Coordinates of C-alpha atoms and ligand atoms in Angstrom, one line a residue:
X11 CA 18.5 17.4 45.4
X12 CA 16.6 17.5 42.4
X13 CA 16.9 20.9 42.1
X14 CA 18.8 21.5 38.9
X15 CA 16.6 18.7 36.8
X16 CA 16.6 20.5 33.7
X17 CA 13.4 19.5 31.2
X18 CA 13.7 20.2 27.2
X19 CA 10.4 19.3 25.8
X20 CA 8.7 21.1 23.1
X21 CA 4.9 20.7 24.7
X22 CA 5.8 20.7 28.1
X23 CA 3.4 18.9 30.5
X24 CA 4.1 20.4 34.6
X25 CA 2.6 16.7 35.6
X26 CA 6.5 15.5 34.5
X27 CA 7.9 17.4 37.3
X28 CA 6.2 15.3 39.6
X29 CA 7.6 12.3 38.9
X30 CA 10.2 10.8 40.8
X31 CA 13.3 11.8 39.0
X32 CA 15.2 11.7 41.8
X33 CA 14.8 7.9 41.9
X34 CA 17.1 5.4 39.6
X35 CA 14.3 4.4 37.2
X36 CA 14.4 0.9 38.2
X37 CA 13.6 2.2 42.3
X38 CA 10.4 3.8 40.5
X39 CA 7.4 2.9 43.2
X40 CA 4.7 0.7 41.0
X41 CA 2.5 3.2 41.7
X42 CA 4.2 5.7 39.0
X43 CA 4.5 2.2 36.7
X44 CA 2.4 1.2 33.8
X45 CA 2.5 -2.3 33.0
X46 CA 2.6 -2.9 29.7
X47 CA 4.2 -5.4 27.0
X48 CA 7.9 -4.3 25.6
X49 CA 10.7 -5.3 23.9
X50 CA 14.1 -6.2 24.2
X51 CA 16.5 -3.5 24.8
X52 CA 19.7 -2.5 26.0
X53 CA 19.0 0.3 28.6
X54 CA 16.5 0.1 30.7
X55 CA 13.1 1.0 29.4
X56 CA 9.9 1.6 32.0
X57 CA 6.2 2.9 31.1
X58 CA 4.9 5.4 33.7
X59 CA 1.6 7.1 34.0
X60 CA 1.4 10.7 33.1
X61 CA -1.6 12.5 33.3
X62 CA -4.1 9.7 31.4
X63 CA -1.6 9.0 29.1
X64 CA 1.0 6.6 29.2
X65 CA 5.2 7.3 28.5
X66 CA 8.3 5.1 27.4
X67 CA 11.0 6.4 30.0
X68 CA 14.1 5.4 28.9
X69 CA 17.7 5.9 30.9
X70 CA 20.9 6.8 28.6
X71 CA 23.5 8.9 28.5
X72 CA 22.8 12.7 28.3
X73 CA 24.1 12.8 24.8
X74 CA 22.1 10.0 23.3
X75 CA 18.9 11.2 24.9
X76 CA 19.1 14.8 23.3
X77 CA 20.7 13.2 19.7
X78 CA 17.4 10.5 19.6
X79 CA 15.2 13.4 20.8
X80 CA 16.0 15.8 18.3
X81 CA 16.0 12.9 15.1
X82 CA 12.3 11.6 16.4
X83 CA 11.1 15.6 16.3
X84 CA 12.5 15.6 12.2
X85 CA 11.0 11.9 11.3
X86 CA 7.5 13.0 13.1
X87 CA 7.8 16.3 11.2
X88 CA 9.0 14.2 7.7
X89 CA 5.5 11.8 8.5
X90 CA 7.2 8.5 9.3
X91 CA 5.7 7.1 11.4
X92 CA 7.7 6.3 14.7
X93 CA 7.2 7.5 18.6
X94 CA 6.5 10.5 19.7
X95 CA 9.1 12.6 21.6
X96 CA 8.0 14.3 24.3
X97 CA 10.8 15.4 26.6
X98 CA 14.5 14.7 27.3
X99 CA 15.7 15.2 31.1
X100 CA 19.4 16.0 32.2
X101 CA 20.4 16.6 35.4
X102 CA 19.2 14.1 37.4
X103 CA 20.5 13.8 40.9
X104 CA 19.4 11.1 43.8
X105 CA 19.1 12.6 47.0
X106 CA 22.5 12.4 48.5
X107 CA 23.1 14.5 45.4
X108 CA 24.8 11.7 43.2
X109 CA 24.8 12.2 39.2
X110 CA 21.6 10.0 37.9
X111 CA 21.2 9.1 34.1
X112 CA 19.6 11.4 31.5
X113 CA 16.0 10.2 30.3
X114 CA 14.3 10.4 26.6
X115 CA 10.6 10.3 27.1
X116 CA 8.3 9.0 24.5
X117 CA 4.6 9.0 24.3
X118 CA 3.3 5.3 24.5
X119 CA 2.2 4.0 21.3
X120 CA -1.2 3.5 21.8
X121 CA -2.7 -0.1 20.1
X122 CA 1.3 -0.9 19.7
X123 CA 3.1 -4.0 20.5
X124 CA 6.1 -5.2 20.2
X125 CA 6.5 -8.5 18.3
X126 CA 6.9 -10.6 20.7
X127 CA 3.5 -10.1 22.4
X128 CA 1.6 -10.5 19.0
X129 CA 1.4 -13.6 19.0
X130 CA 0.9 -16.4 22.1
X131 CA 2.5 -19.7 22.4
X132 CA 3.9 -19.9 18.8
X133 CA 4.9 -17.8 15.8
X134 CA 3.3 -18.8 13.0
X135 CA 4.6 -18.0 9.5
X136 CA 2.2 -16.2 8.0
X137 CA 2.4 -13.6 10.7
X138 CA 6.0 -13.4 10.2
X139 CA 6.2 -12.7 6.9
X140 CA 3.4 -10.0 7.7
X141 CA 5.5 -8.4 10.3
X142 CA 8.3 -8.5 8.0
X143 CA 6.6 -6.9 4.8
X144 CA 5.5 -4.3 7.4
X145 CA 9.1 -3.4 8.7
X146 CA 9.9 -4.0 5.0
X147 CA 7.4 -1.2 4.1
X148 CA 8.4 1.4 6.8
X149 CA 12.3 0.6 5.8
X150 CA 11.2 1.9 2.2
X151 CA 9.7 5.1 3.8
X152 CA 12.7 5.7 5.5
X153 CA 15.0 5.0 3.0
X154 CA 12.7 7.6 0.6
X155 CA 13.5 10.7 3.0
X156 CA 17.0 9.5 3.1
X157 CA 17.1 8.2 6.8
X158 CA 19.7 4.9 7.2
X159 CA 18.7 3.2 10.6
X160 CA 21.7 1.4 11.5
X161 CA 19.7 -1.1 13.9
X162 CA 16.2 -2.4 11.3
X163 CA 15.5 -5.2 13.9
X164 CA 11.8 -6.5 14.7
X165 CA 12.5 -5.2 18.4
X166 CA 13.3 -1.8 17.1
X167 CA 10.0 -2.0 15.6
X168 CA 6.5 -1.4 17.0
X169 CA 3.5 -3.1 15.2
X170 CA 0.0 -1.9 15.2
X171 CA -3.0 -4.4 13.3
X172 CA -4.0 -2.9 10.0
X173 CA -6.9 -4.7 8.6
X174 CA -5.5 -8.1 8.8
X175 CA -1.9 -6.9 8.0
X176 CA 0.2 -5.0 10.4
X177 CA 1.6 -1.4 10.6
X178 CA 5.2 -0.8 11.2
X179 CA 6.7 2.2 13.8
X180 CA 10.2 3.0 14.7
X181 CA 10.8 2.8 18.1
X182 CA 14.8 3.3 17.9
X183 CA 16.4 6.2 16.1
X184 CA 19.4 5.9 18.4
X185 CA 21.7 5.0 15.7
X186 CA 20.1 6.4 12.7
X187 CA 21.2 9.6 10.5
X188 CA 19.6 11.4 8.1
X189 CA 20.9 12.2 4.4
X190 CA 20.3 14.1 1.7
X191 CA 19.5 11.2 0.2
X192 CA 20.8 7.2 0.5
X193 CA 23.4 5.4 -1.9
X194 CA 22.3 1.9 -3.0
X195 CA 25.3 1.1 -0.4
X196 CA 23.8 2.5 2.3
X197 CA 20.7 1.3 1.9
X198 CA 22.1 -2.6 1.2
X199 CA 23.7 -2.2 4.0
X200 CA 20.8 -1.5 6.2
X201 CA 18.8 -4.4 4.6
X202 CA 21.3 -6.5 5.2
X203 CA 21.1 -5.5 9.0
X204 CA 17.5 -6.0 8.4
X205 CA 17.9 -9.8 7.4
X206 CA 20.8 -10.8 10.1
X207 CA 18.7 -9.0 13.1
X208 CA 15.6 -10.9 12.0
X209 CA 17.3 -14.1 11.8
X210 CA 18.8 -14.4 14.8
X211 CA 15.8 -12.8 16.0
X212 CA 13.4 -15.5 15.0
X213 CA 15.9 -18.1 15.8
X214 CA 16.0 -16.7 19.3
X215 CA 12.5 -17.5 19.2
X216 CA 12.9 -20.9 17.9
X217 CA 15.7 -21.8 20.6
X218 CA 12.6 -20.5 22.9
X219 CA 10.3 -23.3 21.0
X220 CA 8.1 -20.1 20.3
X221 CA 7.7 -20.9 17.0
X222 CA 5.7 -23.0 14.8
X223 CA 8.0 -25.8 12.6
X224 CA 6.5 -24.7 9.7
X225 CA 8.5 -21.4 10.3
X226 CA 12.0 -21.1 9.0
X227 CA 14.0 -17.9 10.2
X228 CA 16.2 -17.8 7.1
X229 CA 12.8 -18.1 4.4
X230 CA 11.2 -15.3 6.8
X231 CA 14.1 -13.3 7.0
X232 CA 15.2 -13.4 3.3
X233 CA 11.4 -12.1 2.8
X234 CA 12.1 -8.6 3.9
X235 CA 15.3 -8.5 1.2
X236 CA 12.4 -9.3 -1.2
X237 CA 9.9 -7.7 -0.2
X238 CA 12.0 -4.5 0.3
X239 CA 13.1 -4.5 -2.9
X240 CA 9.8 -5.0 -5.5
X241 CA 8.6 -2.2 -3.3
X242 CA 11.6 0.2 -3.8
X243 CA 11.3 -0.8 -7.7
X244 CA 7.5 -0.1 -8.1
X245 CA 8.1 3.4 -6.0
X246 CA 11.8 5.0 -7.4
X247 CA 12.0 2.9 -10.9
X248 CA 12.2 4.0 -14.1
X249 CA 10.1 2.7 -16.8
X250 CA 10.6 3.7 -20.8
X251 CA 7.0 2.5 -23.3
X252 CA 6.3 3.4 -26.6
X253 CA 5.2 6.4 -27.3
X254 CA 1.6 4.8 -28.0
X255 CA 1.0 4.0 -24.8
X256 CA 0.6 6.6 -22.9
X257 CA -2.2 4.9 -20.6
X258 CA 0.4 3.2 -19.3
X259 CA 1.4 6.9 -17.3
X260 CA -2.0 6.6 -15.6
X261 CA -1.1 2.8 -14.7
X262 CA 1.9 3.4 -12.9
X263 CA -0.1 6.0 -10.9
X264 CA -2.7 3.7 -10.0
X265 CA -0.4 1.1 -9.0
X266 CA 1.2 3.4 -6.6
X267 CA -1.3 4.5 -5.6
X268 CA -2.7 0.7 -5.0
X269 CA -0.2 0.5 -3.2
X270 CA -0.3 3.5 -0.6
X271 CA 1.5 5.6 -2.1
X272 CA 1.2 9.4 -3.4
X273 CA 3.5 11.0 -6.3
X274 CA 4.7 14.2 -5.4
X275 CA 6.1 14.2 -9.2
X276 CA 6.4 12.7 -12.2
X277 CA 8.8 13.1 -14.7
X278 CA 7.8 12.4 -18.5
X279 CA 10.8 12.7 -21.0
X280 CA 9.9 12.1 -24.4
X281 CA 12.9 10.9 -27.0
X282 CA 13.8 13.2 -29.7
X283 CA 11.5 11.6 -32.5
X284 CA 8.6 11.4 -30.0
X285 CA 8.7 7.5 -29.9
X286 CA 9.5 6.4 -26.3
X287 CA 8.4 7.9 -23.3
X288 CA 10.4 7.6 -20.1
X289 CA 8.9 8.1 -16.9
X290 CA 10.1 8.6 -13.3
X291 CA 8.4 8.9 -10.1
X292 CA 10.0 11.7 -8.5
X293 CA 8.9 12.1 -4.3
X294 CA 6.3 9.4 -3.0
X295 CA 5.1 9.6 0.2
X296 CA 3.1 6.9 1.8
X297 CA -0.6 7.1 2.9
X298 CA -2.7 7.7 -0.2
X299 CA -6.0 6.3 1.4
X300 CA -5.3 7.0 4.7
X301 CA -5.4 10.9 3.5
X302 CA -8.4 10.1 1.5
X303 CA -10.4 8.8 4.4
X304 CA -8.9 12.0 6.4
X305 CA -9.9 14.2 4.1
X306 CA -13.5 12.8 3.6
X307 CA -14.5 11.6 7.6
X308 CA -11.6 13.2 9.9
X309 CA -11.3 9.3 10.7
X310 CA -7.8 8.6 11.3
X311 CA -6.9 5.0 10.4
X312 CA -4.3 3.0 9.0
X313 CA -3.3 2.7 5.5
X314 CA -5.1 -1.1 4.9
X315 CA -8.3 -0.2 7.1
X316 CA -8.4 3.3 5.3
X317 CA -8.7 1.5 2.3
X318 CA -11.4 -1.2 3.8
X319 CA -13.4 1.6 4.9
X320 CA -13.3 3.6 1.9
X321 CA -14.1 0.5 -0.1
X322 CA -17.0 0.3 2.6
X323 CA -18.0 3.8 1.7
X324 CA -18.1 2.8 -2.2
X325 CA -20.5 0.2 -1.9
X326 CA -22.7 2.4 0.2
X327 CA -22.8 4.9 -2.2
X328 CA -23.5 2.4 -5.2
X329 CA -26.3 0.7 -2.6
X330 CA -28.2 4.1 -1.6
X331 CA -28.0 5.7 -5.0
X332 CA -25.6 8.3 -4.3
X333 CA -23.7 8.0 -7.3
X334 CA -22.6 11.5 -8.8
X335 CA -23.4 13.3 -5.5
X336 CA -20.7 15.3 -3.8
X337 CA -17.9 12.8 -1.9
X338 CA -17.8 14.9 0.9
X339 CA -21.3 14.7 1.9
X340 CA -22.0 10.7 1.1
X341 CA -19.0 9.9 3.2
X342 CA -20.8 12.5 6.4
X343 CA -23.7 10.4 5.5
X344 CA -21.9 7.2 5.7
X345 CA -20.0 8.0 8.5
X346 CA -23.3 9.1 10.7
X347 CA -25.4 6.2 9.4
X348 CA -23.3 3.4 9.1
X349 CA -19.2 3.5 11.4
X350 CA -20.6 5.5 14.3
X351 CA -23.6 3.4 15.0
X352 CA -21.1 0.4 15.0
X353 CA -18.7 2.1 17.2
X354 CA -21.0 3.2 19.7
X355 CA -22.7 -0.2 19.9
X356 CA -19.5 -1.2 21.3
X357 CA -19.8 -2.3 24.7
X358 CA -17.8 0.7 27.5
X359 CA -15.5 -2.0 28.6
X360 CA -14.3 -3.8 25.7
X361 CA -13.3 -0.2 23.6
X362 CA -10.0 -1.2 24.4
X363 CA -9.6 -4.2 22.7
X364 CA -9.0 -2.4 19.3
X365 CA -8.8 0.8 17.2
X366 CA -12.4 2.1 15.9
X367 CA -11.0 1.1 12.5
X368 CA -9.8 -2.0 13.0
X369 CA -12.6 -2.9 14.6
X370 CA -15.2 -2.4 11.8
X371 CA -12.7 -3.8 9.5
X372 CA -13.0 -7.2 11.3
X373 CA -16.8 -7.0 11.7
X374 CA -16.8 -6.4 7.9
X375 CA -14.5 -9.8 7.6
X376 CA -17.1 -11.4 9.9
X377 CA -19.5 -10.5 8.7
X378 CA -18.8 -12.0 5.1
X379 CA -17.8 -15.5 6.6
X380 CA -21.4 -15.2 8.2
X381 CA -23.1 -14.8 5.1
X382 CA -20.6 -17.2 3.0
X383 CA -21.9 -19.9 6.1
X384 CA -25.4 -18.9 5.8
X385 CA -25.5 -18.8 2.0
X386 CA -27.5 -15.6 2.9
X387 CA -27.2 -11.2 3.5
X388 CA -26.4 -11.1 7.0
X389 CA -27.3 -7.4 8.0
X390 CA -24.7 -5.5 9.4
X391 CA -26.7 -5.4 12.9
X392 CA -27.0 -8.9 13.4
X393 CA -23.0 -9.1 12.6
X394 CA -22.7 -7.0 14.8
X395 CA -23.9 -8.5 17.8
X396 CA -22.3 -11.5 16.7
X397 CA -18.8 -10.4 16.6
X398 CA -19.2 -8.3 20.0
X399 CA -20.0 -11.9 21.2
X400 CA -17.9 -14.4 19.8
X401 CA -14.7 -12.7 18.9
X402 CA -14.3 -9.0 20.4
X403 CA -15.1 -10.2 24.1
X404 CA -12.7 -12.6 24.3
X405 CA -9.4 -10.7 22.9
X406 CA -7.0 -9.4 25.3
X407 CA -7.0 -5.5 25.5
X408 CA -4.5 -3.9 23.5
X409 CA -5.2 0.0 24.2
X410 CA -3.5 -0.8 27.8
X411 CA -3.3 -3.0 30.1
X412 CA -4.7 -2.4 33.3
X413 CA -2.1 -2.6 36.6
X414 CA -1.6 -6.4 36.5
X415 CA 1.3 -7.7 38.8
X416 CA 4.4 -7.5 37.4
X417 CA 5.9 -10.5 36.0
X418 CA 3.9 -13.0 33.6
X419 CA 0.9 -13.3 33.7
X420 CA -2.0 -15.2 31.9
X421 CA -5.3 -14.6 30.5
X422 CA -7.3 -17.5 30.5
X423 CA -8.9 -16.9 27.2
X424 CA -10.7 -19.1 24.9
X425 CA -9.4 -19.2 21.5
X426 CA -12.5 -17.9 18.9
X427 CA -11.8 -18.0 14.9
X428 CA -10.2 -14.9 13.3
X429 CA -6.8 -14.7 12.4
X430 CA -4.3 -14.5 15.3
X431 CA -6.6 -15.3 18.1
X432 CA -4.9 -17.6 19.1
X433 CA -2.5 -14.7 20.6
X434 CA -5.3 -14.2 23.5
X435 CA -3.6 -17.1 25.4
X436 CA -0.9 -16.3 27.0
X437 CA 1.9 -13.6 26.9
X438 CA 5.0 -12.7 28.9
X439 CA 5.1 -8.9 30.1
X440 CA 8.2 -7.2 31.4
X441 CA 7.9 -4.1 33.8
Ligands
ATP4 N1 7.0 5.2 22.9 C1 7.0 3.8 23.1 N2 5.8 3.2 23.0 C2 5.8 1.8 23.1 N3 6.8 1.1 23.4 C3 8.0 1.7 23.6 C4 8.2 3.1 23.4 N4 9.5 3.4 23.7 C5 10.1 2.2 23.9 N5 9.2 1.2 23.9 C6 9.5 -0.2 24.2 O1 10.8 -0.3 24.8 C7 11.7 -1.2 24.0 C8 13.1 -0.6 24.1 O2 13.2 0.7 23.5 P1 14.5 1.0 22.6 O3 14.6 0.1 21.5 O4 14.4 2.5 22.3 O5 15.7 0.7 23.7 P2 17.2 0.6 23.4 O6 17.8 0.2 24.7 O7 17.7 1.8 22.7 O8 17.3 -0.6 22.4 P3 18.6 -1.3 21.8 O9 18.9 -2.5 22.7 O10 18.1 -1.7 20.4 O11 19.6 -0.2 21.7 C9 11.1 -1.2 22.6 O12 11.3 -2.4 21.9 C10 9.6 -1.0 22.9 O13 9.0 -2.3 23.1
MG5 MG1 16.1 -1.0 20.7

């Protein structure tokens, strides 16, 4: 009997205790079963429904649940981003009373996929080496706080769309630790995890013929090493100018700023006769216009569509005048007059095909090639209707999908413009 299940969870939902713990979680009816796209993985991963939401049950030992539980609680509470832990369960017993396997339960990421569903027949390079700058930017972030990951793979990744790039999310903090702060060592050695994984990733894929010939695994994979490291140069590195230049202070800023990233602290040292200045960013912590646009709207968005939607904001305020008027108040303005009008002219049923932000982002983008085709302003209602009808109705959903069978199963979708469309096709789902 189930009767010494024992829950830890810090927001404790009583709908948990009605699922069927009792059950191996392979045995789960379908009925408890959400089926969605997921990665590769060692134990046994399921998605169940739990009241409106969806959660990531996974089956490991008792000690492994609790130690992954615990380190997804600091990263959330440090701002990576990563999964949300909601619960750990021990003491699982079937009905005859036999010893079941402990569960870590994560919130389903909601817009998330794993790689392998981002794309449909083929990889194509240039998403690649998107996916990897992405895992190449959250490996910085983690590496900042002092967190070595152990396991940087693209299946330990989740990726959300960000205005035409993609956002990166640990999914696996099974085998990380956190420091006081990394050695260059230890955080080699991760990237060098980080470029084996992806390549025999991606050469799994090409064994698959999932990927385009254009695409080599070693080029792509060797990307994240370079991409990793400009990034940790422009956000840790020290940099000594003449004294004479001191604008160059506010440059750095704005670069890392540019780049998504805040300075906690700077440190200035001057040399004794005054003549060089040496300067060192001290904490950076990612999300500068995601804050911004926080701060401004309430609108939560990714870093890239923050900063598309802020840039949106600008030339709203340079078009209506509103120059030298308080922020706060142009971006309410902008927010009731222009995003929410868009949003709500979205059609109920095809909400879940994207995030609000994304969503404007790419009308933005269509809109553009409209008026670069038309040699003309295409208003932003005429867009509008014109990206509900040619490209948002015929992507797949990607807030959930709805009970399909289990197994693969196809979408027969017609491949419209935009960048990965093409990903609409066809895609293999594991439940
Ligand atoms: N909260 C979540 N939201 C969305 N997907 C999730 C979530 N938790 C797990 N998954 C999916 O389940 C897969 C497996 O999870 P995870 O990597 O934690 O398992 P694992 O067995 O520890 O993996 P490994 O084989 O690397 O040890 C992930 O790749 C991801 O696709
Ligand atoms: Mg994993």
């Amino acid at each position: 009997m189930a009767t010494s299940l024992s829950i830890t969870s810090a927001t404790a939902d009583p709908a948990l205790l009605d699922l069927p713990w009792q059950l191996p979680l392979d045995e789960w009816p379908d009925e408890y079963i959400a089926a969605l796209p997921k990665g590769i993985s060692r134990h046994l991963v399921r998605f169940a429904h739990l009241s409106g939401h969806v959660i990531a049950i996974k089956e490991t030992t008792d000690e492994m649940a609790k130690r992954e539980y615990e380190m997804l609680r600091t990263l959330q509470r440090l701002d990576v981003p990563c999964v949300d832990p909601l619960a750990v369960i021990t003491n699982r017993t079937d009905a005859s009373g036999d010893p079941l396997n402990s569960v870590l339960v994560t919130r389903h990421l909601k817009f998330s996929l794993p790689y392998r569903a981002l794309f449909s027949q083929q990889l194509r390079p240039d998403t690649a080496t998107r996916l990897v700058d992405a895992l190449a930017v959250l490996l910085v972030r983690l590496h900042v706080i002092g967190f070595f990951w152990g396991d940087v793979s693209l299946s330990n990744t989740l990726f959300r769309r960000d205005a035409g790039a993609f956002a990166a999310y640990l999914v696996d903090a099974e085998t990380g630790q956190l420091y006081d702060g990394l050695s260059n060592g230890q955080r080699e050695n991760d990237l060098e995890i980080a470029r084996v994984n992806i390549a025999g990733e991606l050469m799994d894929l090409e064994a698959g013929g999932r990927v385009d010939e254009e695409l080599d695994p070693i080029t792509v994979s060797n990307g994240i090493v370079a991409a990793y490291r400009s990034l940790w140069k422009e956000l840790t590195g020290a940099e000594s100018f003449n004294s004479s230049e001191r604008w160059r202070i506010n440059e750095r800023v704005d670069r890392l700023n540019d780049l998504g990233f805040d300075i906690e602290e700077l440190a200035i040292k001057t040399t004794e006769g005054g003549t060089t200045v040496r300067i060192q960013p001290k904490v950076v912590d990612a999300g500068h216009h995601q804050r911004r646009l926080l701060r401004l709207t309430g609108l939560d968005a990714q870093e890239n569509q923050a900063r598309r939607l802020l840039n949106d904001l600008d030339s709203y305020t340079a078009k209506y005048g509103r120059k030298g008027y308080d922020e706060e108040m142009v971006a309410h303005e902008w927010l009731a007059k222009v995003f929410e009008p868009v949003i709500r002219a979205i059609p109920r049923d095809l909400r879940g095909k994207l995030e609000p932000a994304e969503v404007f982002h790419q009308l933005l983008e269509h809109r553009w090639f409209m008026s670069q085709d038309q040699s003309r302003d295409v208003p932003l209602a005429e867009a509008l209707s014109s990206y509900i009808d040619t490209v948002l109705r015929h992507r797949r959903d990607e807030a959930t999908v709805i009970d399909p069978p289990t197994g693969t199963f196809t979408l027969p979708i017609p491949t419209q413009g935009g960048d990965d469309a093409g990903e609409a096709a066809d895609w293999r789902l594991t439940v």
